[in-house]
Amino acid sequence: MSARAVIGDARPSLGPDAGSILGMPRALLVKAGPHFAVPVLGTIAATIMAGGLGLGALPMSGMYAAHTGQDASAVMGDLMSAVVLANVFCIIFAGLLNGLGKNRPALFAGFNGNGDLIRVKGDRRDLSMPKKAAHSTHITLGKGLLFAAVIFVVGELVGAHLTFLHPYAWAIIMVILKLTGWLPKDLEESATDWGDLINAVPVPALLVGVSLAYIKIDEVLVSLADPAFIILTFLCVLVAGLSSGIIGWLVKFNFVEVAIVPGLVMADIGGSGDVSVLNASERMHLMPFAAITNRIGCTLVLFLTSLMVPMLAL
């Protein structure tokens, strides 16, 4: 399969998406989700970004190309330039917020939680991810593959008739239905294992292949050398962090922590970017919320993209 086909198809990340969402404990989604959704939605409204490269730029480039008639390589090149540069700014801002929190911990009430995201105390067991099994069997991975395939086919069928949303978006809607508790636990775990496998092996190789065989590096370098592009990207990351921090603080989150997650995490490059940002801020324990941010956040952004991109063709 060519890189052009992969980008145009825009669904290579369905397996990781399904696995990541299904792997989150239902208690975590139910208890933390509605409260955490406030800064997530606020940041999306301010910046329209989430998902990084694999879950954001890659499927979005296919949507843009399909509705505008543009070459997907040009779209992907611009998106990749923005995401890669934004990731650098996210790491810098995360380190600055961490240092500011240490030096001025009581700048104002609720400024720095010293790693605690929520000011309202509760049972931490409800806000943590369960430990994953060290090994997966072939049967487990096969069940995960089958489930992802079914979700993909159903999403395509629904999307073919209800065209106001991209098939990818319909597929994610069905995955989120796990909140109803209708999925067997072993199927959720199988989908999670399959998603982890795809995230660890094919997705990085896919992004490297796309970069080398499909994206015009000279065009990426031109974008990165444009002062206006750099300033706009900087301001976008700054707005993401500040909007998330302010909105989150208003709903009882600590400013520093919520500015990092979901704020900066929504603007970074994705999974590896999350690790870098959380390492720079010394808050790796917030990774479950980073997972919610990128998976649920990218879903909402893709919904908005599905609704807004057709207007570009008018």
Short mmCIF file of C-alpha atoms in Angstrom, two decimals, residues 20-290:
data_model
loop_
_atom_site.label_atom_id
_atom_site.label_comp_id
_atom_site.label_asym_id
_atom_site.label_seq_id
_atom_site.Cartn_x
_atom_site.Cartn_y
_atom_site.Cartn_z
CA SER A 20 -6.80 3.28 24.06
CA ILE A 21 -10.39 4.21 24.81
CA LEU A 22 -11.46 0.66 25.64
CA GLY A 23 -8.44 0.27 27.90
CA MET A 24 -9.56 3.10 30.18
CA PRO A 25 -11.47 1.94 33.26
CA ARG A 26 -15.16 2.78 33.04
CA ALA A 27 -14.94 4.30 36.54
CA LEU A 28 -12.20 6.65 35.35
CA LEU A 29 -14.26 7.78 32.35
CA VAL A 30 -17.48 8.17 34.34
CA LYS A 31 -16.05 9.93 37.42
CA ALA A 32 -13.26 12.01 35.94
CA GLY A 33 -14.60 12.37 32.41
CA PRO A 34 -17.43 14.91 32.87
CA HIS A 35 -15.33 17.12 35.17
CA PHE A 36 -12.23 16.82 32.98
CA ALA A 37 -14.26 17.48 29.82
CA VAL A 38 -14.64 21.15 30.75
CA PRO A 39 -10.99 22.18 30.16
CA VAL A 40 -10.75 19.75 27.23
CA LEU A 41 -13.71 21.37 25.46
CA GLY A 42 -12.45 24.83 26.36
CA THR A 43 -9.04 24.14 24.87
CA ILE A 44 -10.56 22.66 21.70
CA ALA A 45 -12.76 25.73 21.31
CA ALA A 46 -9.71 27.98 21.65
CA THR A 47 -7.29 26.05 19.43
CA ILE A 48 -9.06 23.18 17.52
CA MET A 49 -6.25 20.73 18.09
CA ALA A 50 -5.61 17.29 19.63
CA GLY A 51 -4.25 13.89 18.70
CA GLY A 52 -0.73 14.75 17.52
CA LEU A 53 0.46 13.13 14.29
CA GLY A 54 -0.99 9.62 14.26
CA LEU A 55 -4.42 10.44 15.67
CA GLY A 56 -4.77 14.04 14.49
CA ALA A 57 -2.71 15.20 11.52
CA LEU A 58 -2.82 11.91 9.62
CA PRO A 59 -6.61 11.41 9.46
CA MET A 60 -7.27 15.14 9.15
CA SER A 61 -5.04 15.43 6.08
CA GLY A 62 -7.17 12.79 4.37
CA MET A 63 -10.35 14.69 5.24
CA TYR A 64 -8.97 17.97 3.88
CA ALA A 65 -7.79 16.33 0.67
CA ALA A 66 -11.06 14.48 0.10
CA HIS A 67 -13.22 17.60 0.37
CA THR A 68 -10.97 20.24 -1.18
CA GLY A 69 -9.33 18.35 -4.02
CA GLN A 70 -5.88 19.29 -2.74
CA ASP A 71 -2.94 16.94 -2.78
CA ALA A 72 -2.84 15.20 0.59
CA SER A 73 0.97 15.47 0.70
CA ALA A 74 0.81 19.27 0.79
CA VAL A 75 -1.77 19.19 3.58
CA MET A 76 0.17 16.60 5.60
CA GLY A 77 3.40 18.57 5.20
CA ASP A 78 1.85 21.70 6.68
CA LEU A 79 0.20 19.78 9.50
CA MET A 80 3.37 17.89 10.34
CA SER A 81 5.41 21.12 10.44
CA ALA A 82 2.93 22.68 12.86
CA VAL A 83 2.72 19.63 15.14
CA VAL A 84 6.49 19.05 15.31
CA LEU A 85 7.20 22.70 16.10
CA ALA A 86 4.33 22.85 18.59
CA ASN A 87 5.76 19.79 20.36
CA VAL A 88 9.03 21.67 21.01
CA PHE A 89 7.15 24.61 22.51
CA CYS A 90 5.03 22.25 24.62
CA ILE A 91 8.12 20.69 26.21
CA ILE A 92 9.62 24.13 26.93
CA PHE A 93 6.39 25.45 28.47
CA ALA A 94 6.00 22.28 30.56
CA GLY A 95 9.47 22.79 32.03
CA LEU A 96 8.76 26.47 32.69
CA LEU A 97 5.47 25.68 34.44
CA ASN A 98 7.20 23.08 36.58
CA GLY A 99 9.91 25.55 37.58
CA LEU A 100 7.37 28.30 38.26
CA GLY A 101 5.31 25.93 40.39
CA LYS A 102 8.37 25.10 42.50
CA ASN A 103 9.53 28.70 42.90
CA ARG A 104 6.10 30.31 43.37
CA PRO A 105 3.89 27.47 44.66
CA ALA A 106 1.39 29.85 46.29
CA LEU A 107 1.20 32.44 43.51
CA PHE A 108 -2.57 32.25 43.99
CA ALA A 109 -4.99 29.76 45.53
CA GLY A 110 -5.05 26.60 43.45
CA PHE A 111 -1.98 27.58 41.40
CA ASN A 112 0.24 24.54 41.99
CA GLY A 113 -1.06 21.17 43.12
CA ASN A 114 2.40 19.57 43.42
CA GLY A 115 1.24 16.87 41.03
CA ASP A 116 -2.40 16.69 42.15
CA LEU A 117 -4.66 17.59 39.24
CA ILE A 118 -7.95 18.03 41.09
CA ARG A 119 -8.42 20.29 44.11
CA VAL A 120 -11.47 18.28 45.21
CA LYS A 121 -10.01 15.28 47.00
CA GLY A 122 -11.29 11.79 46.31
CA ASP A 123 -10.29 8.17 46.07
CA ARG A 124 -7.16 8.02 43.91
CA ARG A 125 -7.97 4.42 42.95
CA ASP A 126 -10.83 5.72 40.85
CA LEU A 127 -8.44 8.00 38.96
CA SER A 128 -5.74 5.49 38.05
CA MET A 129 -5.13 3.07 35.20
CA PRO A 130 -5.00 -0.66 35.97
CA LYS A 131 -1.77 -2.54 35.46
CA LYS A 132 -1.55 -4.24 32.08
CA ALA A 133 -0.63 -7.85 31.55
CA ALA A 134 3.04 -8.41 30.75
CA HIS A 135 2.27 -10.61 27.73
CA SER A 136 -0.55 -11.05 25.22
CA THR A 137 -1.59 -14.31 23.57
CA HIS A 138 -2.31 -14.82 19.88
CA ILE A 139 -5.96 -15.40 20.74
CA THR A 140 -6.14 -12.09 22.62
CA LEU A 141 -4.57 -10.18 19.74
CA GLY A 142 -6.82 -11.96 17.24
CA LYS A 143 -9.93 -10.94 19.18
CA GLY A 144 -8.67 -7.37 19.31
CA LEU A 145 -8.03 -7.34 15.56
CA LEU A 146 -11.49 -8.77 14.87
CA PHE A 147 -13.17 -6.16 17.06
CA ALA A 148 -11.26 -3.30 15.38
CA ALA A 149 -12.22 -4.71 11.97
CA VAL A 150 -15.91 -4.87 12.90
CA ILE A 151 -15.83 -1.29 14.19
CA PHE A 152 -14.10 -0.20 10.97
CA VAL A 153 -16.67 -1.90 8.70
CA VAL A 154 -19.66 -0.60 10.66
CA GLY A 155 -18.16 2.89 10.66
CA GLU A 156 -17.75 2.73 6.88
CA LEU A 157 -21.33 1.51 6.38
CA VAL A 158 -22.81 4.21 8.61
CA GLY A 159 -20.57 6.88 7.09
CA ALA A 160 -21.65 5.91 3.57
CA HIS A 161 -25.27 6.77 4.43
CA LEU A 162 -24.81 9.49 7.05
CA THR A 163 -22.15 11.52 5.28
CA PHE A 164 -22.21 14.56 7.57
CA LEU A 165 -19.59 12.78 9.72
CA HIS A 166 -16.46 10.98 8.57
CA PRO A 167 -16.56 7.15 8.89
CA TYR A 168 -13.67 7.43 11.36
CA ALA A 169 -15.86 9.58 13.61
CA TRP A 170 -18.75 7.08 13.49
CA ALA A 171 -16.36 4.28 14.42
CA ILE A 172 -15.11 6.21 17.47
CA ILE A 173 -18.71 6.91 18.54
CA MET A 174 -19.32 3.17 18.71
CA VAL A 175 -16.15 2.63 20.75
CA ILE A 176 -17.20 5.29 23.26
CA LEU A 177 -20.41 3.34 23.81
CA LYS A 178 -18.34 1.28 26.25
CA LEU A 179 -19.62 3.75 28.84
CA THR A 180 -22.90 1.83 28.73
CA GLY A 181 -21.08 -1.27 29.95
CA TRP A 182 -22.27 -3.43 27.04
CA LEU A 183 -18.82 -4.77 26.12
CA PRO A 184 -17.39 -7.87 27.86
CA LYS A 185 -14.25 -7.07 29.87
CA ASP A 186 -12.11 -9.61 28.03
CA LEU A 187 -13.02 -7.99 24.69
CA GLU A 188 -12.03 -4.57 26.03
CA GLU A 189 -8.69 -5.98 27.18
CA SER A 190 -8.14 -7.69 23.80
CA ALA A 191 -8.82 -4.44 21.94
CA THR A 192 -6.41 -2.65 24.29
CA ASP A 193 -3.64 -5.19 23.64
CA TRP A 194 -4.20 -4.93 19.88
CA GLY A 195 -4.11 -1.14 20.06
CA ASP A 196 -0.86 -1.24 22.05
CA LEU A 197 0.69 -3.52 19.42
CA ILE A 198 -0.32 -1.19 16.57
CA ASN A 199 0.93 1.86 18.49
CA ALA A 200 4.27 0.18 19.19
CA VAL A 201 5.05 -1.27 15.74
CA PRO A 202 3.15 -0.19 12.59
CA VAL A 203 2.23 3.41 13.50
CA PRO A 204 5.83 4.67 14.04
CA ALA A 205 6.92 2.86 10.86
CA LEU A 206 3.96 4.36 9.00
CA LEU A 207 4.84 7.90 10.09
CA VAL A 208 8.49 7.42 9.09
CA GLY A 209 7.44 5.99 5.72
CA VAL A 210 5.03 8.82 5.10
CA SER A 211 7.71 11.36 6.01
CA LEU A 212 10.32 9.88 3.69
CA ALA A 213 8.20 8.79 0.73
CA TYR A 214 5.34 11.24 0.63
CA ILE A 215 6.03 14.55 2.36
CA LYS A 216 8.18 17.09 0.57
CA ILE A 217 10.84 17.94 3.13
CA ASP A 218 11.76 21.18 1.37
CA GLU A 219 8.20 22.44 1.86
CA VAL A 220 8.33 21.50 5.55
CA LEU A 221 11.62 23.39 5.94
CA VAL A 222 10.11 26.44 4.21
CA SER A 223 7.26 26.42 6.73
CA LEU A 224 9.63 26.07 9.68
CA ALA A 225 11.74 28.98 8.36
CA ASP A 226 8.73 31.30 8.16
CA PRO A 227 8.73 33.69 11.18
CA ALA A 228 4.95 34.16 10.95
CA PHE A 229 4.44 30.37 11.05
CA ILE A 230 6.69 30.07 14.10
CA ILE A 231 4.92 32.92 15.92
CA LEU A 232 1.45 31.54 15.16
CA THR A 233 2.46 28.08 16.36
CA PHE A 234 3.96 29.57 19.52
CA LEU A 235 0.79 31.56 20.21
CA CYS A 236 -1.40 28.51 19.58
CA VAL A 237 0.52 26.46 22.18
CA LEU A 238 0.46 29.40 24.60
CA VAL A 239 -3.31 29.80 24.18
CA ALA A 240 -3.81 26.04 24.64
CA GLY A 241 -1.95 26.09 27.95
CA LEU A 242 -3.50 29.29 29.28
CA SER A 243 -7.07 28.50 28.22
CA SER A 244 -6.90 25.03 29.78
CA GLY A 245 -5.27 26.41 32.92
CA ILE A 246 -7.81 29.19 33.42
CA ILE A 247 -10.90 27.14 32.56
CA GLY A 248 -9.68 24.19 34.61
CA TRP A 249 -8.88 26.40 37.60
CA LEU A 250 -12.46 27.73 37.51
CA VAL A 251 -13.80 24.17 37.89
CA LYS A 252 -11.54 23.19 40.81
CA PHE A 253 -8.42 21.96 39.05
CA ASN A 254 -4.93 23.20 39.95
CA PHE A 255 -3.67 25.70 37.37
CA VAL A 256 -0.21 24.26 36.68
CA GLU A 257 -1.41 20.67 36.35
CA VAL A 258 -4.44 21.40 34.17
CA ALA A 259 -2.42 23.77 31.96
CA ILE A 260 -0.16 20.79 31.23
CA VAL A 261 -2.94 18.18 31.00
CA PRO A 262 -5.03 18.68 28.91
CA GLY A 263 -3.60 22.02 27.70
CA LEU A 264 -0.07 21.29 26.46
CA VAL A 265 -0.79 17.60 25.88
CA MET A 266 -3.41 18.56 23.28
CA ALA A 267 -0.78 20.48 21.31
CA ASP A 268 2.11 18.00 21.38
CA ILE A 269 3.06 15.32 18.87
CA GLY A 270 1.08 12.48 20.44
CA GLY A 271 2.18 9.51 22.55
CA SER A 272 5.92 10.23 22.63
CA GLY A 273 5.13 13.92 23.00
CA ASP A 274 2.99 13.18 26.05
CA VAL A 275 5.91 11.34 27.65
CA SER A 276 8.28 14.25 26.92
CA VAL A 277 5.88 16.90 28.22
CA LEU A 278 5.06 14.99 31.39
CA ASN A 279 8.75 14.22 31.98
CA ALA A 280 9.65 17.89 31.57
CA SER A 281 6.96 18.80 34.10
CA GLU A 282 7.83 15.89 36.44
CA ARG A 283 4.22 14.70 36.38
CA MET A 284 4.36 11.31 34.69
CA HIS A 285 1.60 10.02 36.98
CA LEU A 286 -0.88 12.14 34.98
CA MET A 287 -0.46 9.85 31.95
CA PRO A 288 -4.03 8.41 32.25
CA PHE A 289 -5.41 11.91 31.79
CA ALA A 290 -3.02 12.49 28.89
#
